N, CA and C of each residue as an Amber inpcrd file, in Angstrom:
protein
   672
  14.2100000   2.4090000  32.8380000  12.8340000   2.8510000  32.2780000
  12.0720000   2.4930000  30.8940000  11.1640000   1.3830000  31.1160000
  10.4360000   1.2580000  30.2460000   8.8210000   1.7650000  29.8070000
   8.7920000   2.6500000  29.0450000   7.4820000   2.9930000  28.6380000
   6.6790000   2.7290000  27.6030000   5.3910000   2.5110000  27.6340000
   3.9450000   2.1220000  26.8020000   3.5580000   3.6280000  26.6160000
   3.7520000   4.2950000  25.4380000   3.2520000   5.8610000  24.8100000
   2.0610000   5.3060000  23.8050000   0.6420000   5.2330000  24.2550000
  -0.6260000   5.3270000  23.2710000  -1.0320000   6.0630000  22.7690000
  -1.8290000   5.8970000  21.9040000  -1.8280000   7.0220000  20.5000000
  -0.7640000   8.2730000  19.9030000   0.2890000   7.7270000  19.4760000
   1.1240000   8.8710000  19.4670000   0.9290000   8.7830000  18.0230000
   0.8110000   7.9460000  16.9140000  -0.2350000   8.1710000  15.8050000
  -1.8250000   8.4050000  15.7950000  -2.0840000   8.9190000  14.9370000
  -3.7580000   9.0040000  15.0220000  -4.4470000   8.2820000  13.8310000
  -5.0810000   7.6870000  13.3300000  -6.0880000   6.6290000  13.0050000
  -6.2700000   7.6620000  11.0290000  -5.5150000   7.9680000  11.1150000
  -5.9620000   8.7590000  10.3050000  -3.8230000   8.1330000   9.8790000
  -3.1750000   9.2320000  10.5030000  -2.0010000   8.5630000  10.2600000
  -1.8760000   7.2590000   9.8120000  -2.4020000   6.1520000  10.6140000
  -1.6100000   4.7570000  10.4890000  -2.4720000   4.3790000   9.7150000
  -3.0090000   5.0980000   8.5900000  -3.6450000   4.2140000   7.3030000
  -3.7290000   4.7950000   6.2810000  -3.1180000   5.7970000   5.9850000
  -2.0450000   6.6680000   4.8160000  -0.3580000   5.0950000   4.9250000
  -0.1610000   5.4500000   6.3020000   1.1440000   4.4940000   6.4060000
   1.4590000   3.4430000   6.5910000   0.3530000   2.5930000   6.6490000
  -0.1520000   1.2470000   5.7740000  -0.2220000   0.5740000   4.1080000
  -1.3940000   2.5830000   3.7580000  -1.1230000   2.1520000   2.0470000
  -0.0040000   2.1980000   0.9310000   1.2200000   2.9970000   2.0460000
   2.1720000   3.1170000   1.5990000   3.2540000   1.8080000   1.5260000
   2.9870000   1.4140000   2.8340000   3.7000000   0.1980000   2.5590000
   3.3800000  -1.0820000   2.1080000   1.7160000  -0.8240000   2.0830000
   0.8960000  -1.9160000   0.8860000   2.0900000  -2.5460000  -0.3970000
   1.9070000  -0.5860000  -0.6970000   2.5680000  -0.2340000  -2.5640000
   3.9570000   0.0600000  -2.4860000   4.3340000  -0.2310000  -1.3200000
   6.1400000  -0.1710000  -1.2750000   7.1200000  -1.4000000  -1.1920000
   8.2630000  -1.8630000  -1.5070000   9.6380000  -2.6080000  -2.0610000
   9.2690000  -2.7560000  -0.9480000   9.9890000  -4.0950000  -0.0610000
  10.5870000  -4.4590000   1.0680000  11.9780000  -5.3670000   0.9930000
  12.7910000  -5.0120000   1.9540000  14.1080000  -5.8810000   1.5500000
  14.6400000  -7.0900000   2.5760000  15.5710000  -8.1470000   2.4300000
  15.3650000  -8.3920000   4.1730000  16.8750000  -7.5330000   4.6480000
  15.8570000  -8.1140000   6.0540000  15.9420000  -7.3080000   6.6930000
  17.2750000  -7.3490000   7.1730000  18.1890000  -8.7070000   7.0970000
  19.2420000  -8.3370000   7.1680000  20.8500000  -7.7550000   6.9080000
  20.3830000  -6.9340000   5.8010000  21.1480000  -6.0330000   4.9390000
  21.0410000  -5.1910000   6.4370000  20.7000000  -4.3940000   7.1790000
  21.0400000  -3.9290000   8.4540000  21.2490000  -4.2490000   9.5810000
  21.2090000  -4.8810000   9.7010000  21.7380000  -5.4760000  10.3950000
  23.0300000  -6.7480000  11.6060000  23.1790000  -6.4450000  12.1390000
  25.0440000  -6.5130000  12.9770000  25.3040000  -7.8170000  12.7780000
  26.6180000  -8.0300000  12.5140000  26.9680000  -9.1830000  12.3060000
  26.9620000 -10.4960000  12.5910000  26.3720000 -10.4250000  14.3280000
  26.1670000 -11.5160000  14.8790000  24.4990000 -11.7510000  14.9540000
  23.2900000 -10.3350000  14.5190000  22.1460000 -10.4610000  14.6990000
  21.6580000 -10.5800000  13.5600000  22.4230000 -10.4780000  12.2860000
  21.8330000 -11.4230000  11.6360000  21.7060000 -12.4510000  11.0070000
  22.5600000 -13.1090000  12.3350000  22.1070000 -14.8760000  12.0970000
  20.6960000 -15.0940000  12.9860000  19.9220000 -14.3690000  13.0860000
  18.9210000 -14.7140000  14.2590000  17.4110000 -13.4990000  13.2320000
  17.6000000 -12.8700000  12.5420000  16.7410000 -11.7430000  12.2290000
  16.2020000 -12.5220000  10.3670000  15.1890000 -12.5830000  10.7160000
  14.4680000 -12.8200000   9.8360000  12.7020000 -11.9760000  10.0310000
  13.0920000 -10.9130000   8.7290000  11.4480000  -9.7780000   8.7610000
  12.5930000  -8.7380000   6.7940000  10.5850000  -8.3980000   7.0780000
  11.3820000  -6.9960000   6.2060000  11.7650000  -6.0020000   6.8050000
  12.1630000  -4.9320000   5.5600000  12.6230000  -4.1440000   5.7860000
  11.7100000  -2.9940000   4.8090000  11.2530000  -1.8500000   4.1920000
  10.8790000  -1.0170000   3.3030000  11.6060000  -0.5400000   2.4830000
  11.6670000  -0.0460000   1.8320000  13.0810000   0.2140000   0.7630000
  12.7460000   1.9520000   1.6040000  14.1420000   2.2930000   2.2090000
  14.7900000   3.9540000   2.3270000  14.6920000   5.3670000   0.6290000
  14.9140000   4.5330000   0.0560000  15.2080000   5.3070000  -1.6910000
  13.7960000   4.9690000  -2.0100000  12.5990000   5.2110000  -1.2090000
  11.3550000   4.9030000  -2.3000000  11.3500000   6.2720000  -1.8880000
  10.7380000   7.4780000  -2.2090000  10.3290000   9.0520000  -2.1840000
   9.2380000   8.8640000  -0.8160000   7.7420000   7.7490000  -0.8920000
   6.9030000   7.9220000  -0.5590000   7.0280000   7.5280000   0.8570000
   8.2410000   6.1510000   0.9550000   8.6030000   5.8270000   1.9800000
   9.5370000   6.6740000   2.7040000  10.4220000   7.8020000   2.3830000
  11.3530000   8.9000000   2.4980000  10.1430000  10.0250000   3.3310000
   8.6140000   9.9030000   2.7970000   7.8850000  11.1350000   3.4390000
   7.3420000  10.8370000   5.0210000   6.9290000   9.6940000   4.8820000
   6.4710000   8.7880000   6.2500000   7.4330000   9.0120000   6.5330000
   8.7220000   8.5890000   6.6330000   9.5380000   8.6640000   7.7790000
   9.6720000  10.0020000   8.2010000  10.0090000  10.8570000   8.0440000
   9.7340000  12.3620000   7.9460000   8.9260000  12.6500000   8.4790000
   7.2240000  12.5670000   8.3950000   6.4570000  12.8370000   9.5260000
   6.4590000  12.2850000  10.3010000   7.1420000  10.8940000  10.6700000
   6.2890000  10.4100000  11.8610000   7.6980000  11.2210000  12.8240000
   9.4010000  11.1600000  12.5550000   9.6790000  11.4740000  13.2090000
   9.1990000  13.2230000  13.6880000   9.3160000  14.4110000  12.5360000
   7.5850000  14.9180000  13.4150000   6.9470000  15.1790000  14.1170000
   6.1890000  14.4050000  13.9490000   5.3810000  13.8550000  15.3860000
   6.2570000  13.3790000  17.1340000   6.9920000  12.7760000  16.2610000
   7.7570000  11.9340000  17.2450000   8.4410000  13.8700000  18.7150000
   8.4410000  14.7540000  17.2740000   9.2460000  15.7510000  17.7700000
   7.9780000  16.7600000  17.6860000   7.1930000  16.4920000  17.9310000
   6.3080000  17.6030000  19.0050000   5.2550000  16.7290000  20.1920000
   5.6180000  15.3570000  20.4440000   5.0030000  14.6240000  20.7190000
   5.4890000  14.6370000  23.0220000   4.6710000  15.6010000  23.7620000
   4.9310000  15.4470000  25.0660000   6.1280000  14.7630000  25.4250000
   4.9770000  13.6430000  25.5000000   5.4480000  12.4900000  26.7760000
   6.8960000  11.5780000  26.0900000   6.6260000  11.6130000  24.7850000
   8.3840000  11.2830000  24.5010000   8.9870000  12.2700000  23.9060000
   8.9620000  13.8450000  24.8910000  10.4450000  13.9760000  24.2620000
  10.8620000  13.8880000  25.6550000   9.7510000  14.5020000  26.9020000
  11.0240000  14.2960000  28.5810000  10.7170000  13.0200000  28.7570000
  10.1870000  11.6060000  27.9940000  10.7070000  10.2540000  28.5120000
  12.5950000  10.6360000  27.9750000  12.1900000  10.9810000  26.7800000
  13.8820000  10.4510000  25.9740000  14.9650000  11.3420000  26.0880000
  13.6550000  12.9210000  25.6860000  14.3400000  14.4360000  25.6340000
  16.2530000  14.3030000  24.6260000  15.0730000  14.2080000  23.4340000
  16.4890000  12.7920000  22.0470000  17.1210000  14.7320000  21.7910000
  18.4420000  13.9370000  21.7260000  19.5240000  14.8440000  21.5830000
  19.9560000  14.5390000  19.4410000  20.2140000  13.5420000  18.9940000
  20.4730000  12.8710000  17.3730000  18.8510000  11.7790000  17.9680000
  18.5570000  11.7860000  16.1450000  17.2250000   9.9330000  16.1140000
  18.1400000   9.8580000  14.6590000  17.6920000   8.0550000  14.6790000
  18.1170000   7.6840000  13.7750000  16.9430000   8.3440000  12.6480000
  17.4400000   7.8520000  11.0690000  15.9530000   8.0450000  10.7300000
  15.1960000   6.3920000  11.6040000  13.4520000   6.8660000  11.0140000
  12.5430000   5.2590000  11.5940000  13.1420000   4.2900000  10.1580000
  12.2890000   2.7200000  11.0820000  12.9190000   2.2740000   9.4030000
  11.3990000   1.3550000   9.4050000  10.6640000   1.0250000   8.2780000
   9.4860000   0.4440000   9.2190000   9.5370000  -1.1340000   8.4320000
   8.8800000  -1.9360000   9.4480000   9.8040000  -2.7920000   9.0020000
   8.0020000  -4.3990000   9.3890000   8.6180000  -5.7480000   8.0370000
   7.4150000  -6.0430000   7.8780000   7.2720000  -7.5740000   8.6920000
   6.4170000  -8.3600000   9.3880000   6.8290000  -9.4970000   9.7550000
   5.4300000 -10.1510000   9.4660000   6.0780000 -11.1460000   8.1800000
   5.1030000 -12.2160000   7.9520000   5.0120000 -13.6970000   8.5510000
   3.6660000 -14.4620000   8.0980000   3.9000000 -15.6910000   8.7250000
   5.3830000 -16.0040000   8.9150000   5.6980000 -17.2790000  10.0320000
   6.7580000 -17.4970000  10.4080000   8.4490000 -16.9930000  10.2070000
   8.0570000 -15.7800000  10.3690000   9.3160000 -14.1220000  10.6040000
  10.1950000 -14.0330000  12.1390000  10.5750000 -13.5740000  12.2180000
  10.8370000 -13.4740000  14.0800000  12.7930000 -12.9000000  13.9040000
  12.7290000 -12.7730000  15.2040000  14.0680000 -11.6330000  15.0200000
  14.2410000 -12.2570000  16.4620000  15.1900000 -13.1630000  16.5810000
  15.5800000 -13.7090000  18.0380000  16.5180000 -12.7650000  18.9120000
  16.3710000 -12.5390000  19.8910000  17.4170000 -12.4830000  20.8010000
  18.7110000 -11.6950000  21.0410000  18.1430000 -10.2460000  20.5750000
  19.3960000  -9.4400000  20.2260000  20.1890000  -8.0900000  20.9960000
  20.6110000  -7.2330000  21.0320000  21.2580000  -5.9860000  21.2630000
  20.9770000  -5.3640000  20.2600000  20.6220000  -3.8780000  20.0710000
  21.2060000  -3.2980000  19.7100000  22.0820000  -2.3950000  19.2840000
  22.8380000  -2.3420000  17.8120000  24.0100000  -1.6220000  18.2610000
  24.4090000  -0.6300000  19.0340000  25.4690000  -0.6070000  19.6830000
  25.7090000   0.4190000  20.7290000  25.9580000   2.1240000  19.9880000
  26.2360000   1.6910000  18.7710000  26.8980000   3.5310000  17.7620000
  26.1670000   3.2230000  16.3640000  25.6030000   3.7680000  16.2190000
  25.2110000   3.1050000  14.5110000  25.0990000   4.4770000  13.7230000
  24.9610000   5.3540000  12.4800000  25.0140000   5.6960000  11.1510000
  24.7160000   6.2510000  11.2600000  24.3530000   7.6830000  11.4960000
  23.4740000   8.4500000  10.9110000  22.8720000   9.2980000   9.9440000
  23.0550000  10.3510000   8.8920000  23.3700000  11.1800000   7.7430000
  24.5160000  12.3750000   8.6250000  23.9640000  12.5590000   9.9190000
  25.1560000  13.4560000  10.4710000  26.4400000  12.8490000  11.2990000
  26.5070000  11.2270000  10.6720000  27.6180000  11.1780000  10.8130000
  26.8510000   9.7020000  12.7540000  27.9060000   9.6720000  12.9930000
  27.5000000   7.9470000  14.1410000  27.4030000   8.2130000  15.5920000
  26.2550000   7.7880000  15.9250000  24.9510000   8.1270000  17.0380000
  25.2590000   7.1790000  17.9970000  25.7140000   7.2650000  19.4380000
  25.2750000   6.3910000  20.1280000  23.8400000   6.4680000  20.3290000
  23.8540000   4.7730000  20.5510000  22.4920000   4.1520000  20.3040000
  21.9180000   4.2820000  22.9180000  20.8310000   5.3460000  23.1710000
  20.8080000   5.2730000  24.2850000  19.4860000   4.0440000  24.6710000
  18.2370000   5.1500000  23.4070000  16.9860000   4.7470000  23.4960000
  16.7220000   3.7910000  22.2520000  15.7010000   2.6750000  21.9830000
  15.1840000   2.0450000  21.4020000  13.7270000   2.1500000  21.4340000
  12.6450000   2.2040000  20.0710000  11.4800000   2.3370000  20.4750000
  11.0300000   1.5050000  18.9310000   9.6980000   0.5110000  19.4760000
   8.7600000   0.1040000  18.5720000   7.4070000   1.3460000  18.1010000
   7.2280000   1.4320000  17.3440000   5.5950000   1.9760000  17.2630000
   4.6410000   1.1780000  16.3880000   3.9500000   0.2360000  16.9370000
   2.9880000  -0.2200000  15.8130000   1.9150000   0.2560000  14.9930000
   1.8720000  -0.6210000  13.8510000   1.3090000   0.1970000  13.2470000
   0.0460000  -1.0920000  12.6140000  -0.2750000  -2.2580000  13.6200000
  -0.9550000  -3.4690000  12.9640000  -2.1950000  -3.8220000  14.2390000
  -3.5720000  -3.6850000  14.7210000  -3.8890000  -3.8430000  15.7390000
  -3.3550000  -5.0920000  16.1570000  -3.1550000  -5.5820000  17.2070000
  -2.3890000  -6.9510000  17.9040000  -3.8120000  -8.1740000  17.5120000
  -5.5740000  -7.7820000  17.1560000  -5.4170000  -8.9760000  17.0780000
  -5.4960000  -9.1610000  15.6380000  -4.6770000  -8.0880000  14.4760000
  -4.4160000  -8.4480000  13.4060000  -3.3950000  -9.2590000  12.8130000
  -3.0080000  -9.7080000  13.7500000  -1.9430000 -10.9540000  13.5540000
  -1.3040000 -12.0790000  14.4960000  -1.2830000 -13.0410000  14.9760000
  -1.1230000 -14.6480000  16.2950000   0.1750000 -13.8070000  16.2510000
   1.8860000 -13.4190000  17.2340000   2.4360000 -14.2090000  17.8720000
   3.2640000 -12.9620000  18.0210000   4.1190000 -12.3740000  16.6290000
   4.6690000 -10.8790000  17.1880000   5.3530000 -10.0140000  17.4080000
   5.2150000 -10.4870000  19.5380000   5.4550000 -10.3340000  21.0040000
   6.7540000  -9.7210000  20.7290000   6.8000000  -8.2790000  21.1750000
   7.8740000  -8.0940000  21.5440000   8.2570000  -8.3350000  23.1770000
   9.7340000  -9.3960000  22.6180000   9.6280000  -9.4760000  24.5010000
  11.0830000  -9.1390000  25.0420000  11.2330000  -8.1850000  26.3330000
  12.0460000  -7.6960000  26.6810000  12.8050000  -8.4060000  27.8590000
  14.1200000  -9.0720000  27.6670000  14.7190000  -8.9530000  29.0900000
  14.9000000  -8.4930000  30.1620000  14.3500000  -8.6800000  31.3770000
  14.9370000  -7.0470000  32.8580000  15.4100000  -8.7060000  33.6480000
  15.3970000  -7.8000000  35.0070000  15.5090000  -8.3930000  36.0110000
  14.5560000  -8.8530000  36.9710000  14.1280000  -8.9700000  36.4100000
  12.4200000  -9.0240000  36.6070000  11.5530000  -9.9550000  36.3580000
  12.8250000 -10.8130000  34.6970000  11.8310000 -11.9490000  34.2060000
  11.4180000 -10.9390000  32.8980000  11.2420000 -11.8720000  31.7670000
  10.4520000 -11.4770000  30.7180000   9.2550000 -10.4020000  30.4300000
   9.4290000  -9.1860000  29.4020000   7.7530000  -8.7210000  29.2510000
   7.4740000  -9.1250000  28.1170000   5.9670000  -9.0580000  27.7370000
   5.8150000  -9.3850000  26.2260000   5.2470000  -8.2110000  26.0990000
   5.1590000  -7.6740000  25.3350000   4.4250000  -6.2630000  24.3630000
   3.8420000  -6.3540000  23.5580000   2.4460000  -6.5060000  22.9880000
   1.5540000  -6.4210000  21.7000000   0.6260000  -4.9590000  21.5880000
   1.0740000  -4.1670000  21.2700000   0.7950000  -2.9780000  21.7820000
  -0.6560000  -2.3100000  20.5580000  -1.5350000  -2.0610000  20.7250000
  -2.7850000  -0.9830000  19.7200000  -1.8710000  -0.6210000  18.4320000
  -2.1690000  -0.8230000  17.9270000  -2.0520000   0.4700000  16.1520000
  -1.2580000   1.6650000  16.7490000  -0.8560000   2.1920000  16.7230000
  -0.7280000   3.4830000  17.0200000   0.4160000   3.9440000  18.4940000
  -0.1260000   3.2000000  18.9300000   0.7850000   2.9040000  20.0620000
   2.5350000   3.3900000  20.3580000   3.4450000   3.0140000  21.2110000
   4.7050000   2.8250000  21.5320000   5.0730000   2.1100000  22.3730000
   6.9230000   1.2720000  22.1170000   7.1250000   0.9110000  24.0400000
   8.5860000   1.2010000  23.6910000   9.2300000   2.3510000  24.3920000
  10.3850000   2.2580000  24.3900000  11.1080000   2.2940000  25.6120000
  12.0370000   1.8210000  25.1970000  13.6280000   0.8070000  25.9900000
  14.3590000   1.0640000  25.8920000  15.5370000   1.1220000  26.9300000
  16.8980000   1.0290000  27.0750000  17.4920000   0.6040000  25.6670000
  17.8170000   0.8970000  24.5730000  18.6980000   0.0150000  23.6790000
  19.5900000  -0.9830000  24.3850000  20.3280000  -1.1260000  25.8160000
  20.9560000  -1.8190000  25.9000000  20.0480000  -2.9000000  26.4750000
  18.9400000  -3.6100000  26.1290000  17.7140000  -4.4860000  26.6730000
  18.2460000  -5.3880000  25.3140000  18.5590000  -6.8830000  26.6400000
  18.4200000  -8.1920000  25.5070000  16.7630000  -7.7980000  25.1320000
  16.4890000  -7.9470000  23.6770000  14.8010000  -8.5430000  22.8830000
  15.0350000  -9.2140000  22.4230000  14.0740000  -9.4500000  21.6830000
  13.2610000 -10.2350000  20.4560000  11.6210000  -9.8280000  20.2280000
  11.7280000 -10.5190000  18.2160000  10.6790000 -10.1290000  18.2520000
   9.9420000 -12.3470000  17.8220000   9.4120000 -12.5650000  18.7720000
   8.5230000 -13.6690000  18.5730000   7.7580000 -14.2830000  17.6710000
   8.2410000 -15.1470000  16.7900000   7.5670000 -15.3540000  16.0350000
   5.9900000 -15.1730000  15.0030000   6.1650000 -15.0270000  14.4310000
   4.2120000 -14.3280000  13.6020000   3.8730000 -15.7250000  13.0920000
   2.8870000 -16.4960000  13.9400000   2.7190000 -17.4530000  12.8670000
   0.7720000 -17.3810000  12.0840000   0.8990000 -16.3480000  12.0160000
  -0.6590000 -15.7930000  11.8110000  -1.1190000 -14.6350000  10.9900000
  -0.6020000 -13.9450000  10.1980000  -1.2430000 -12.3650000   9.3950000
  -0.0720000 -11.9370000   9.7630000  -0.1570000 -10.5280000   9.7810000
   1.3070000  -9.9200000   9.2390000   1.5070000  -8.5450000  10.2760000
   2.5630000  -8.3890000  10.6540000   2.7550000  -7.3030000  11.2950000
   3.7490000  -6.4200000  11.2810000   3.2470000  -5.0540000  11.4290000
   3.5630000  -3.7330000  10.6740000   4.1650000  -2.8530000  11.8670000
   5.2350000  -2.5570000  11.9970000   5.9950000  -1.2520000  12.6400000
   6.6250000  -0.9020000  12.4100000   6.7040000   0.6680000  12.9300000
   8.0650000   1.4290000  12.4340000   8.9550000   1.3080000  13.9500000
  10.0570000   1.1450000  13.4960000  10.7790000   1.5050000  15.1550000
  12.4280000   2.0090000  14.6780000  13.2130000   2.5200000  15.9440000
  14.1940000   3.6550000  15.8510000  15.2940000   3.4420000  16.8290000
  16.1720000   4.4740000  16.6570000  16.9850000   4.6930000  17.8040000
  16.9390000   5.8320000  17.9120000  17.3810000   6.7770000  19.3480000
  17.8150000   7.8970000  19.3580000  18.7200000   8.0890000  20.6720000
  19.8690000   9.3680000  20.5440000  20.8430000   9.9790000  21.7700000
  20.0800000  10.5040000  22.2240000  20.3800000  10.2960000  23.9850000
  19.7930000  11.8110000  24.7270000  20.4310000  12.5590000  25.3080000
  20.1760000  13.2460000  25.5730000  21.0970000  14.1310000  26.2200000
  21.3280000  14.6560000  27.0910000  20.3290000  13.2620000  27.9460000
  21.3510000  12.8630000  29.4340000  21.2310000  11.2570000  29.1390000
  22.2750000  11.0820000  29.2560000  23.0010000   9.5770000  28.9620000
  22.6380000   8.4470000  30.1570000  22.6720000   8.5090000  31.2140000
  22.0750000   7.2830000  32.5330000  20.9970000   7.5090000  31.9160000
  20.2830000   6.5070000  32.3510000  19.4110000   6.8180000  32.2530000
  18.2670000   6.7320000  33.6680000  19.3650000   6.2780000  35.0910000
  18.0760000   6.7290000  36.4780000  18.1130000   7.8010000  36.7310000
  19.3650000   8.9850000  35.4950000  18.8320000  10.5790000  35.5620000
  17.5000000  10.9180000  34.9520000  17.3620000   9.7950000  33.4880000
  16.8430000   9.9170000  32.4560000  14.9890000   9.6530000  33.4450000
  15.1730000   9.2170000  33.7860000  14.1230000   8.7420000  34.7250000
  13.8010000   9.6160000  36.1540000  14.7980000  10.2260000  37.2330000
  13.9170000  11.5020000  37.3560000  13.6850000  11.9540000  37.3240000
  14.4410000  13.1440000  36.0840000  13.7840000  14.1230000  35.2210000
  12.1770000  13.8630000  34.9510000  12.2470000  12.6570000  34.3000000
  11.1340000  12.7080000  33.7180000   9.8810000  12.4730000  34.9800000
  10.7510000  12.3050000  35.6570000   9.5780000  11.8760000  37.8640000
   9.7530000  13.1250000  37.9890000  10.2190000  14.2530000  37.6080000
  10.3840000  15.7230000  38.1580000   9.0480000  16.4210000  36.5560000
   9.0820000  15.8580000  35.6260000   8.4050000  16.9990000  35.3360000
   6.8130000  16.1900000  34.7860000   6.7270000  15.0190000  34.3780000
   5.6800000  14.9020000  34.9440000   4.6080000  15.5180000  36.2750000
   5.8420000  15.3620000  37.5530000   4.7460000  15.2980000  38.3350000
   5.2550000  17.7190000  38.6160000   5.1730000  18.2890000  37.3840000
   4.9600000  20.2220000  38.1790000   4.2410000  20.2470000  36.7320000
   3.8530000  19.4260000  35.6280000   2.8220000  19.5420000  35.2570000
   1.9570000  19.5100000  35.7170000   1.2880000  18.4200000  36.4950000
  -0.2540000  17.8750000  37.1660000  -0.6430000  18.6470000  38.0750000
   0.8370000  19.4290000  38.2680000   0.9860000  20.5590000  39.4940000
   0.2970000  21.9040000  39.0660000   0.6160000  22.1470000  38.1340000
   0.3890000  23.2810000  36.7010000  -1.1340000  23.5830000  36.3820000
  -1.3900000  21.7630000  35.3330000  -2.8520000  21.3700000  35.7810000
  -4.1070000  21.8740000  36.0310000  -3.1770000  21.3500000  37.2900000
  -4.6370000  21.2300000  38.7710000  -4.6600000  22.6600000  39.5740000
  -3.4560000  23.3650000  39.9440000  -2.9080000  24.4760000  40.2830000
  -2.6930000  25.6710000  39.7820000  -2.2660000  25.7960000  38.4550000
  -1.6930000  26.8280000  37.6010000   0.0060000  27.4280000  37.9010000
   0.5150000  28.1120000  37.9990000   1.6770000  28.1120000  38.3570000
   2.6900000  28.9390000  39.8570000   2.4120000  27.3600000  39.9900000
   1.8220000  28.2190000  42.2100000   3.6640000  27.9630000  42.4930000
   4.3560000  28.2230000  44.4320000   5.3590000  28.3490000  44.0090000
   5.9000000  26.6960000  43.9010000   5.0060000  25.7130000  44.5860000
   5.5920000  24.6910000  44.6370000   6.0160000  24.0580000  42.5690000
   4.5520000  24.5770000  42.2970000   5.1470000  24.1230000  40.4810000
   7.9420000  25.7550000  40.0080000   7.1970000  25.7010000  40.4220000
   8.4000000  26.6970000  40.4740000   9.3130000  25.9920000  41.0550000
   8.9280000  25.4830000  42.0780000   9.8910000  25.2230000  42.9910000
  11.0860000  23.2780000  42.2420000  10.1650000  22.8280000  40.9850000
   9.8520000  21.6740000  40.8950000  10.2560000  21.9960000  39.7300000
   9.9070000  23.1690000  39.1920000  10.8280000  23.5730000  37.9430000
  12.1660000  24.2820000  37.9390000  12.1030000  24.6050000  38.6320000
  14.2530000  25.2240000  39.1800000  14.8280000  23.5970000  39.6220000
  14.2550000  22.6870000  40.2630000  14.9530000  21.6720000  39.9870000
  15.4350000  20.6300000  39.1810000  14.7080000  21.0590000  38.5330000
  14.2350000  20.5910000  37.5190000  15.5480000  20.6490000  36.0150000
  15.5500000  22.1580000  36.0290000  15.9160000  23.0000000  35.1030000
  17.6740000  22.2340000  35.2540000  18.1480000  23.0440000  36.7700000
  19.4230000  22.4430000  37.0240000  20.0210000  21.3960000  37.0050000
  19.2190000  20.3560000  37.3720000  19.7450000  18.5300000  37.2570000
  19.9430000  18.5570000  35.3390000  19.0960000  19.5960000  34.9140000
  19.1020000  18.8790000  33.4410000  20.7250000  20.2130000  32.9430000
  20.3010000  20.2080000  34.0580000  21.9230000  21.2790000  33.7200000
  22.3080000  21.1850000  33.5400000  22.9890000  20.4470000  34.4160000
  24.1820000  19.4670000  35.0040000  24.4040000  18.2100000  34.9190000
  22.8680000  17.0430000  33.6630000  23.5170000  16.4310000  33.3280000
  23.1440000  16.0710000  31.6740000  22.5720000  17.7120000  31.4340000
  22.9050000  18.0320000  29.4730000  24.1610000  16.8610000  28.9670000
  23.9850000  16.7400000  27.8010000  25.0410000  16.9640000  26.7780000
  24.6390000  17.3090000  25.0960000  25.1980000  18.2410000  24.6420000
  24.1890000  19.5430000  24.0280000  25.9760000  19.7780000  23.5210000
């Protein structure tokens, strides 16, 4: 399941993040790439040693922790701190798949889901689309500032070359409580349906029945 989530960040958050990034030091993105991805990665990343960047990373993580749609789609168990990436003219990230296991402050983490949180409006740069390869063919994404794409980390994907302007984004990875993507999708469908029932009719017998099934399936499938 590939999911686009609108308005994850507020306008004020985006403005503050962009101002901090303008004043930040950026490093060669190849420093954090695997040995094979390093051959096709041409971007920059904000220094994680900058206290201002560290504070913004924490803020983004807290925002995601409080975002209902993100939580029911991803069901995070562990998350790697986000990285802020920059693509200027000519920069790109060729076809690659994200590392299956990544280091975190708490130890190694299996990557189930990846996300890109766009920090610039689509008309502020040319090129720079996130392209995922699926069984239906290539899918291209270039979302409004503050919006996110959430997709399986097993997906082959790339960032097309930026031909004009500057592409800024926050990228991250997580290990889900539910390892299998088809199981996460079933839980997501049940959870969104019961919330729609509750908003329309309140706490009905139908709501209770779906909530019971959701809880019992999560009990069967969750890794905690």
